[in-house]
JSON list of C-alpha atoms in Angstrom, two decimals:
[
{"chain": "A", "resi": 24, "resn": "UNK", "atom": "CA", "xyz": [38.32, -174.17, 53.27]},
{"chain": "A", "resi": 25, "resn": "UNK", "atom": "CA", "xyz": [35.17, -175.49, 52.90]},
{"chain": "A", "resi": 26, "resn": "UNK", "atom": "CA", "xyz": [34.73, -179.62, 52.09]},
{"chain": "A", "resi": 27, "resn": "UNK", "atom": "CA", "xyz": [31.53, -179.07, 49.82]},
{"chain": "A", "resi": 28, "resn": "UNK", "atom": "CA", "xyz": [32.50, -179.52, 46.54]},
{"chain": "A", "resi": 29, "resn": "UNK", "atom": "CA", "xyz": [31.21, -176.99, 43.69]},
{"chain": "A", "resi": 30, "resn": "UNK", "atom": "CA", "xyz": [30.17, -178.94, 40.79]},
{"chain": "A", "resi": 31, "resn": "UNK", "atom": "CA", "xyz": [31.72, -177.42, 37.24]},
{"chain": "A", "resi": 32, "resn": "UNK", "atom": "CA", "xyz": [34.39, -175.09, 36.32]},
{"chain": "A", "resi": 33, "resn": "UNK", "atom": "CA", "xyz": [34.91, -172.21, 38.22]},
{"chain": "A", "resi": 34, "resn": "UNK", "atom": "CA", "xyz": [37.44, -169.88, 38.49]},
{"chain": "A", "resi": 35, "resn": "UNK", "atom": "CA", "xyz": [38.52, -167.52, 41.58]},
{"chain": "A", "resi": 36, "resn": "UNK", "atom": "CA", "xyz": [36.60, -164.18, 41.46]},
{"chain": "A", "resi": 37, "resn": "UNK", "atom": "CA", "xyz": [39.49, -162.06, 43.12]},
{"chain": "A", "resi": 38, "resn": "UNK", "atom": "CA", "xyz": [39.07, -158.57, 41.54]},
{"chain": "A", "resi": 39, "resn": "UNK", "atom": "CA", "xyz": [42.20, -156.51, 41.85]},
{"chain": "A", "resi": 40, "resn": "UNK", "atom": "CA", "xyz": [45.87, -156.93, 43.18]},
{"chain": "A", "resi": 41, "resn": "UNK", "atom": "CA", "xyz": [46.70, -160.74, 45.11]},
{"chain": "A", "resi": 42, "resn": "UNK", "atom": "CA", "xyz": [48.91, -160.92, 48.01]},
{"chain": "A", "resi": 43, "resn": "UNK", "atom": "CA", "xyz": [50.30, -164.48, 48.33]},
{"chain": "A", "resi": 44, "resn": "UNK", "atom": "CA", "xyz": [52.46, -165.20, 51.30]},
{"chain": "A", "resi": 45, "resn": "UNK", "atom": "CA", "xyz": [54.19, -168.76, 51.45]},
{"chain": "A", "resi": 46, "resn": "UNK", "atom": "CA", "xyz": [56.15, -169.59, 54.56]},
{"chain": "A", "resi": 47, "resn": "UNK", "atom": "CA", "xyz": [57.85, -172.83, 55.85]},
{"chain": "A", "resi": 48, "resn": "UNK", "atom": "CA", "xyz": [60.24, -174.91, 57.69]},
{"chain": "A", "resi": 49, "resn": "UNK", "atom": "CA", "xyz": [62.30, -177.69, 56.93]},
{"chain": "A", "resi": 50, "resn": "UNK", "atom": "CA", "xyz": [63.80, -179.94, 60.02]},
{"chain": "A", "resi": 51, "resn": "UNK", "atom": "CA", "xyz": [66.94, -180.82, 59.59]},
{"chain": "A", "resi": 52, "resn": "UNK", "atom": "CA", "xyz": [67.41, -182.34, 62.83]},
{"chain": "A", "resi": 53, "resn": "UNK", "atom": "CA", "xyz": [64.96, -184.58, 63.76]},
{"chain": "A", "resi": 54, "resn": "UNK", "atom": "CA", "xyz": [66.56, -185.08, 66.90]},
{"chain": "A", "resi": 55, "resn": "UNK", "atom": "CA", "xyz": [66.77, -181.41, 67.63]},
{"chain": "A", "resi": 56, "resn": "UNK", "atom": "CA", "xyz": [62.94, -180.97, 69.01]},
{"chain": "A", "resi": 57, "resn": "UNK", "atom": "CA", "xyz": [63.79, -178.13, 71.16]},
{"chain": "A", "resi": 58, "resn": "UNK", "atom": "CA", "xyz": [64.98, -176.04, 68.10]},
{"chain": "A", "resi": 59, "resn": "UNK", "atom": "CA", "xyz": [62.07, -176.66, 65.46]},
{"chain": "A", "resi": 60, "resn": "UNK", "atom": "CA", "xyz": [58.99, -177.54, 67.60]},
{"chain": "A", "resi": 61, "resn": "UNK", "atom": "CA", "xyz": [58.35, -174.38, 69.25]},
{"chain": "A", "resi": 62, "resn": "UNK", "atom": "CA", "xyz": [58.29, -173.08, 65.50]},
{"chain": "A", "resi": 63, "resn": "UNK", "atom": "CA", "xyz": [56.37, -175.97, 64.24]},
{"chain": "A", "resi": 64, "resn": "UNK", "atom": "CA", "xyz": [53.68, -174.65, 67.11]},
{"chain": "A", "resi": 65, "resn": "UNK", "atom": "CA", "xyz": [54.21, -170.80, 67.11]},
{"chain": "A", "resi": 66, "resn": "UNK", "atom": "CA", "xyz": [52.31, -171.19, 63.34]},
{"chain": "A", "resi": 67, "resn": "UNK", "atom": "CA", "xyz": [48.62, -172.33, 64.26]},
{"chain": "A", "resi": 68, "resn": "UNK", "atom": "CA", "xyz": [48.54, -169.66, 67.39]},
{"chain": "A", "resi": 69, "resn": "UNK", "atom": "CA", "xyz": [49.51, -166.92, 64.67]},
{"chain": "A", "resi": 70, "resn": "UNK", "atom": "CA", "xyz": [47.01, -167.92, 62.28]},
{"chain": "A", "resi": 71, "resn": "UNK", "atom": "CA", "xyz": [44.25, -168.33, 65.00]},
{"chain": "A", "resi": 72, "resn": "UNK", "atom": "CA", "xyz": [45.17, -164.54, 66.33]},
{"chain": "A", "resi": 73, "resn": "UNK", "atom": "CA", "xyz": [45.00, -163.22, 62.61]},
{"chain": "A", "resi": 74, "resn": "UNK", "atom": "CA", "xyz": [41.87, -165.53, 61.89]},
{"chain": "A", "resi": 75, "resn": "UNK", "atom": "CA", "xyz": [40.12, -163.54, 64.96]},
{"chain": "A", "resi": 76, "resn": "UNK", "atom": "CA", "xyz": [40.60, -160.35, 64.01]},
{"chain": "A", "resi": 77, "resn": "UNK", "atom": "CA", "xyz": [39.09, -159.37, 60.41]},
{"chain": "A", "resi": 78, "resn": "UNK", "atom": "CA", "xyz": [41.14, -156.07, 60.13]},
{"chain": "A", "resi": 79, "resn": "UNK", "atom": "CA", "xyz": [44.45, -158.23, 60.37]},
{"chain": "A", "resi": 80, "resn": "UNK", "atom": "CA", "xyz": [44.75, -158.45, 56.67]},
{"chain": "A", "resi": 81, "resn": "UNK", "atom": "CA", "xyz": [44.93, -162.17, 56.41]},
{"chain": "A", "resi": 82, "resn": "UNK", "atom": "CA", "xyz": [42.07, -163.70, 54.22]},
{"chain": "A", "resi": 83, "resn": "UNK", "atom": "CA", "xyz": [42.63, -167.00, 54.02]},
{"chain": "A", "resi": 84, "resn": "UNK", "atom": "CA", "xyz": [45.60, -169.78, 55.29]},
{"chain": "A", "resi": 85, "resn": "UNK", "atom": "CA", "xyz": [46.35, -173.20, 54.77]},
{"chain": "A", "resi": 86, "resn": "UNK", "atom": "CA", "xyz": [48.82, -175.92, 55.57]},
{"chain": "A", "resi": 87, "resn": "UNK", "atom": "CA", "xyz": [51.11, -177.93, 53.18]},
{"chain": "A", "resi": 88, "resn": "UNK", "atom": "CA", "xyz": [53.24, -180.37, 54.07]},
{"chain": "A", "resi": 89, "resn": "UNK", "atom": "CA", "xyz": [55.73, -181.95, 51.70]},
{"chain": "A", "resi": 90, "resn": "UNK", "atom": "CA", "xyz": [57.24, -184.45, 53.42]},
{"chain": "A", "resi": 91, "resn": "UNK", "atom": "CA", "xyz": [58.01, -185.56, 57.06]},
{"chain": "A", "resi": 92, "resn": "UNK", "atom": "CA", "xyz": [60.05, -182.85, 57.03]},
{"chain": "A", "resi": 93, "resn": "UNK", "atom": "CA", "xyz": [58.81, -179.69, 55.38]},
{"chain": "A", "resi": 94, "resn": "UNK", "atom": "CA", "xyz": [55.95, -177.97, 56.56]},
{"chain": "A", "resi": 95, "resn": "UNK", "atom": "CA", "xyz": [54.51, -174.77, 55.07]},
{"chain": "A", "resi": 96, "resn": "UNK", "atom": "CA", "xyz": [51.38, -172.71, 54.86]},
{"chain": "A", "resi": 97, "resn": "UNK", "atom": "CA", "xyz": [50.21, -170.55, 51.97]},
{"chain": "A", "resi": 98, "resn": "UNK", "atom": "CA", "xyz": [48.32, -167.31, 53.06]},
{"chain": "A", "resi": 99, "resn": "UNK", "atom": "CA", "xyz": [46.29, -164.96, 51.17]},
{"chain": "A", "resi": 100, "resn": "UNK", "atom": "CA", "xyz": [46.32, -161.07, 52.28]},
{"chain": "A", "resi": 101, "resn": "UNK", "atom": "CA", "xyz": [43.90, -158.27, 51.72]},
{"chain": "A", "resi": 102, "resn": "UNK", "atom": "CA", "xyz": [47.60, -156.16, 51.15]},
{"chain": "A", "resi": 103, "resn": "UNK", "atom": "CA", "xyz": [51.38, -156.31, 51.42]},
{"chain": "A", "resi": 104, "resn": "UNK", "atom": "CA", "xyz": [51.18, -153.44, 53.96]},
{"chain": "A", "resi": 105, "resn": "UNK", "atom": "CA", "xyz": [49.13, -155.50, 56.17]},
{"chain": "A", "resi": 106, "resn": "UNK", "atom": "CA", "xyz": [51.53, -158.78, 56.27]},
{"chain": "A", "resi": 107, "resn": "UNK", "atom": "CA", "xyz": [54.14, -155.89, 56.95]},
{"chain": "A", "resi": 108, "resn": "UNK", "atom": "CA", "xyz": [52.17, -154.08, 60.11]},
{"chain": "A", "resi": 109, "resn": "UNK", "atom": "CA", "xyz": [51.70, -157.73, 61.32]},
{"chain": "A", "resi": 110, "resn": "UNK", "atom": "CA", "xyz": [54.94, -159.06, 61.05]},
{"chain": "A", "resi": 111, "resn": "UNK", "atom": "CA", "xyz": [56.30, -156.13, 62.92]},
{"chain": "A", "resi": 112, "resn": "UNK", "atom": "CA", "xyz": [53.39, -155.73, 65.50]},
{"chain": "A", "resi": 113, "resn": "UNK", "atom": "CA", "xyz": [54.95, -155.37, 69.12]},
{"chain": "A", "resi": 114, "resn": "UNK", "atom": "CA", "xyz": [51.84, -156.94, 70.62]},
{"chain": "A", "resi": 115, "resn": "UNK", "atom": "CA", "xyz": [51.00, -159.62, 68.17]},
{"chain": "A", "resi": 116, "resn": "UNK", "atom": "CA", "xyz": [52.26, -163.12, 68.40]},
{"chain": "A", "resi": 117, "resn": "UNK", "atom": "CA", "xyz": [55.07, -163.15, 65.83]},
{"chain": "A", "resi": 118, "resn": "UNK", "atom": "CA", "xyz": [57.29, -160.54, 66.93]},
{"chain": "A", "resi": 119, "resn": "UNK", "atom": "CA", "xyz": [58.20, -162.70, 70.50]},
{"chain": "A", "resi": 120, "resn": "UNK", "atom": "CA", "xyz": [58.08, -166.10, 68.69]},
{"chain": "A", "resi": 121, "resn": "UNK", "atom": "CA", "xyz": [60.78, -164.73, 66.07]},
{"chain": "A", "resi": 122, "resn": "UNK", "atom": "CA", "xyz": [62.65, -163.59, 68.36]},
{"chain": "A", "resi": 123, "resn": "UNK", "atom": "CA", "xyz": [62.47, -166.71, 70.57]},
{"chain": "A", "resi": 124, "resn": "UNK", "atom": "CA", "xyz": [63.22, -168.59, 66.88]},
{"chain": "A", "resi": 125, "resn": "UNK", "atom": "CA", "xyz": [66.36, -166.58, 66.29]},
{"chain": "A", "resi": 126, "resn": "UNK", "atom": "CA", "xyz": [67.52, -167.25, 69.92]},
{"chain": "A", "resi": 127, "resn": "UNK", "atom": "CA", "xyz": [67.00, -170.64, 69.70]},
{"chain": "A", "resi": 128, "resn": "UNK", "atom": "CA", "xyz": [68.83, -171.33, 66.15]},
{"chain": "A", "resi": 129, "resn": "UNK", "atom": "CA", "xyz": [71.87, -169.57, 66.93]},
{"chain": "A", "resi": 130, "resn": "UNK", "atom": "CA", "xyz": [72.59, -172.64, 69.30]},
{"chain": "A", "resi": 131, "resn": "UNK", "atom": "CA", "xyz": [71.03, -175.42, 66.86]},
{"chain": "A", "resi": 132, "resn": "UNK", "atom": "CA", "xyz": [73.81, -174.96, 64.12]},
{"chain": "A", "resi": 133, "resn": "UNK", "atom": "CA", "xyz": [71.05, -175.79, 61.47]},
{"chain": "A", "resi": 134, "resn": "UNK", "atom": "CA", "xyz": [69.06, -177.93, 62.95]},
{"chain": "A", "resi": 135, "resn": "UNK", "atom": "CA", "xyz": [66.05, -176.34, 61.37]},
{"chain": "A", "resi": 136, "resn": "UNK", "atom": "CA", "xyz": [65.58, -173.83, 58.43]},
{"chain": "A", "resi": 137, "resn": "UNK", "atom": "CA", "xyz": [62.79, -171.06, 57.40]},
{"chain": "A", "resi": 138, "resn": "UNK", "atom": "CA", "xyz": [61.92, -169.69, 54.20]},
{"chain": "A", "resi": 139, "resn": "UNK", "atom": "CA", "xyz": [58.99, -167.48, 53.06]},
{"chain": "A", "resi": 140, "resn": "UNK", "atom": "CA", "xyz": [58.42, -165.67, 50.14]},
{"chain": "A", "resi": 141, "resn": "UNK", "atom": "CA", "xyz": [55.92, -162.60, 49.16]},
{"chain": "A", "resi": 142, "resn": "UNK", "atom": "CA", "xyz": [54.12, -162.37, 46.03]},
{"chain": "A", "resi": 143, "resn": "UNK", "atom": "CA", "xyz": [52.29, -159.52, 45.01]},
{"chain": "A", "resi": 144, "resn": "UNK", "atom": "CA", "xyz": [50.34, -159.89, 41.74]},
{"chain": "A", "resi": 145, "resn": "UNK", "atom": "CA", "xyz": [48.82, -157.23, 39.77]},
{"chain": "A", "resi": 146, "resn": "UNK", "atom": "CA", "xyz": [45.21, -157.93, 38.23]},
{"chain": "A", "resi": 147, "resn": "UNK", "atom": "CA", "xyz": [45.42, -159.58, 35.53]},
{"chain": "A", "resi": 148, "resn": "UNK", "atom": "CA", "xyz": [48.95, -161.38, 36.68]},
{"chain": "A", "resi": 149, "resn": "UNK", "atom": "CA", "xyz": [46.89, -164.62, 38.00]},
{"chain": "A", "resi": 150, "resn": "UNK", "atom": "CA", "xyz": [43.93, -167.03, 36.53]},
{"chain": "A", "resi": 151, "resn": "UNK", "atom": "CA", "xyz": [42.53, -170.36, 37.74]},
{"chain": "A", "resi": 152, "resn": "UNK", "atom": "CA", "xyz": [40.57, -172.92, 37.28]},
{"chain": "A", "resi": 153, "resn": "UNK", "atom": "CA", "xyz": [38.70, -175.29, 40.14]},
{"chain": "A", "resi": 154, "resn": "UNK", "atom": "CA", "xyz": [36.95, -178.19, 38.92]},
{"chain": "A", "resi": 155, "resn": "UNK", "atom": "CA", "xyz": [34.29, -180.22, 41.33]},
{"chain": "A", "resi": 156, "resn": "UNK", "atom": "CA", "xyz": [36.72, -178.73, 43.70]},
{"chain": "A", "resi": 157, "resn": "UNK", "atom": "CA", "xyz": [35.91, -177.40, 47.57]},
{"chain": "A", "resi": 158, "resn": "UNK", "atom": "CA", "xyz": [37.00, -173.82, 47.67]},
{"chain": "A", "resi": 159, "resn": "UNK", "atom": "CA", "xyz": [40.55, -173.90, 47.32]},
{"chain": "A", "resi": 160, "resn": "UNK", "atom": "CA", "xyz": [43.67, -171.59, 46.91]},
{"chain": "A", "resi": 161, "resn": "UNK", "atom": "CA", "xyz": [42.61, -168.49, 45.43]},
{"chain": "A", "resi": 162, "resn": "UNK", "atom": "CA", "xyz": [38.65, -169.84, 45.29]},
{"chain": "A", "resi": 163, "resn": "UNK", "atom": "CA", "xyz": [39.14, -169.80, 49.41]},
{"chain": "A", "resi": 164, "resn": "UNK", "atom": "CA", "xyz": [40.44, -166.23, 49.57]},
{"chain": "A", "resi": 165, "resn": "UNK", "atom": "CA", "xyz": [37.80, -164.69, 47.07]},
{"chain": "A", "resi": 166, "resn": "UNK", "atom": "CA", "xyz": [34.62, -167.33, 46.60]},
{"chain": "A", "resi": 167, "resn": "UNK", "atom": "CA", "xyz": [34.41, -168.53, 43.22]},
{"chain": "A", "resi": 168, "resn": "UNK", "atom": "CA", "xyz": [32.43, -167.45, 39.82]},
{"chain": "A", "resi": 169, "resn": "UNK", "atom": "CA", "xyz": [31.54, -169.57, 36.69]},
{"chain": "A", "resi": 170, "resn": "UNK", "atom": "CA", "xyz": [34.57, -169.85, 34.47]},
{"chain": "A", "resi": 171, "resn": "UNK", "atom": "CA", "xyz": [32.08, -168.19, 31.69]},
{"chain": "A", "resi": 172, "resn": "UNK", "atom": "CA", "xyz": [31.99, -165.00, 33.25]},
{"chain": "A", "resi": 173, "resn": "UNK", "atom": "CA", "xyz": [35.84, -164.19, 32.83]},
{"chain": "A", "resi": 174, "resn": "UNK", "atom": "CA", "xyz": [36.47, -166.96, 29.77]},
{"chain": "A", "resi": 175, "resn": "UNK", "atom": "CA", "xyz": [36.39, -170.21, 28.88]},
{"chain": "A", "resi": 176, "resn": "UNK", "atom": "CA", "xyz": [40.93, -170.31, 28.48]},
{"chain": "A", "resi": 177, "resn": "UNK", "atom": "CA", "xyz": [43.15, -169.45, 30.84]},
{"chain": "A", "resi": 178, "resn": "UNK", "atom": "CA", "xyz": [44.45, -166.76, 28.26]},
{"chain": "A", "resi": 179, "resn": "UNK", "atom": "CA", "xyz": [41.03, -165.29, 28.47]},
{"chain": "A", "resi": 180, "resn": "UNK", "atom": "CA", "xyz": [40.92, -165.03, 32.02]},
{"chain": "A", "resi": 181, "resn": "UNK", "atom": "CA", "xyz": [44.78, -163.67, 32.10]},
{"chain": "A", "resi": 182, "resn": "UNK", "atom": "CA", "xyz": [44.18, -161.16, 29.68]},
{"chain": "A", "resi": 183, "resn": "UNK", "atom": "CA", "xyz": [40.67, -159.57, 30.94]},
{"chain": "A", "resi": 184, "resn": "UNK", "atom": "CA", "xyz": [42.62, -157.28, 32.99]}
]
């Protein structure tokens, strides 16, 4: 994501079916470093080996955090089958860092949790709207158009596919 803000209203120009990937982690154990920081760190060496390689699949990434606790990042892919090949990759980094996580929480008796969830959209299943905004969300994934050119209302811009 860019920091130079786009004056007006804009709206994403994705064109087509959305993959949104959300993943986190949640500490329940502060005390428990060993069991959540490797985790905490595994994520930024993932994203930096999908960021270098533009047939990965991954479009755009960024961080959330909700708390002192909760830590997430919200991905955009090119395609479900893509998160899929990654996540499963023998010579990528997620496959050994997994199974280092799963080692590792079987003897931290919930010391830290994971969640993700997979969205795929259909076109004409999303819409937004970015005003004086950087590129953001969607906008980051796809650039950004005028509102105009898909409709003023987010009904508009639901219903143009």
């Amino acid at each position: 994501m860019g920091s130079k803000v786009i004056e007006g209203r804009r709206t994403a120009d994705a064109d087509g079916e959305v993959v949104v990937f959300l993943i986190g982690m949640r500490i329940n154990r502060l005390r428990a470093v060993r069991s959540w920081l490797p985790a905490l760190l595994a994520m930024p060496r993932m994203l930096r080996e999908l960021g270098a390689d533009d047939s990965s699949g991954l479009i755009s990434a960024r961080y959330a955090v909700s708390g002192p606790r909760e830590f997430a990042v919200v991905q955009y892919w090119r395609s479900t089958q893509q998160l899929f090949d990654y996540a499963a990759a023998q010579d990528k980094a997620h496959r050994p860092a997994w199974a280092a996580f799963n080692r590792r929480i079987r003897k931290s008796r919930g010391s830290v949790g994971v969640w993700h969830e997979t969205y795929r959209v259909p076109a004409g299943g999303y819409e937004s709207v970015y005003v004086d905004m950087p590129a953001y969300g969607l906008a980051s994934a796809y650039g950004s158009a005028p509102v105009a050119t898909r409709g003023d209302r987010a009904r508009q811009r639901m219903a143009e596919a």
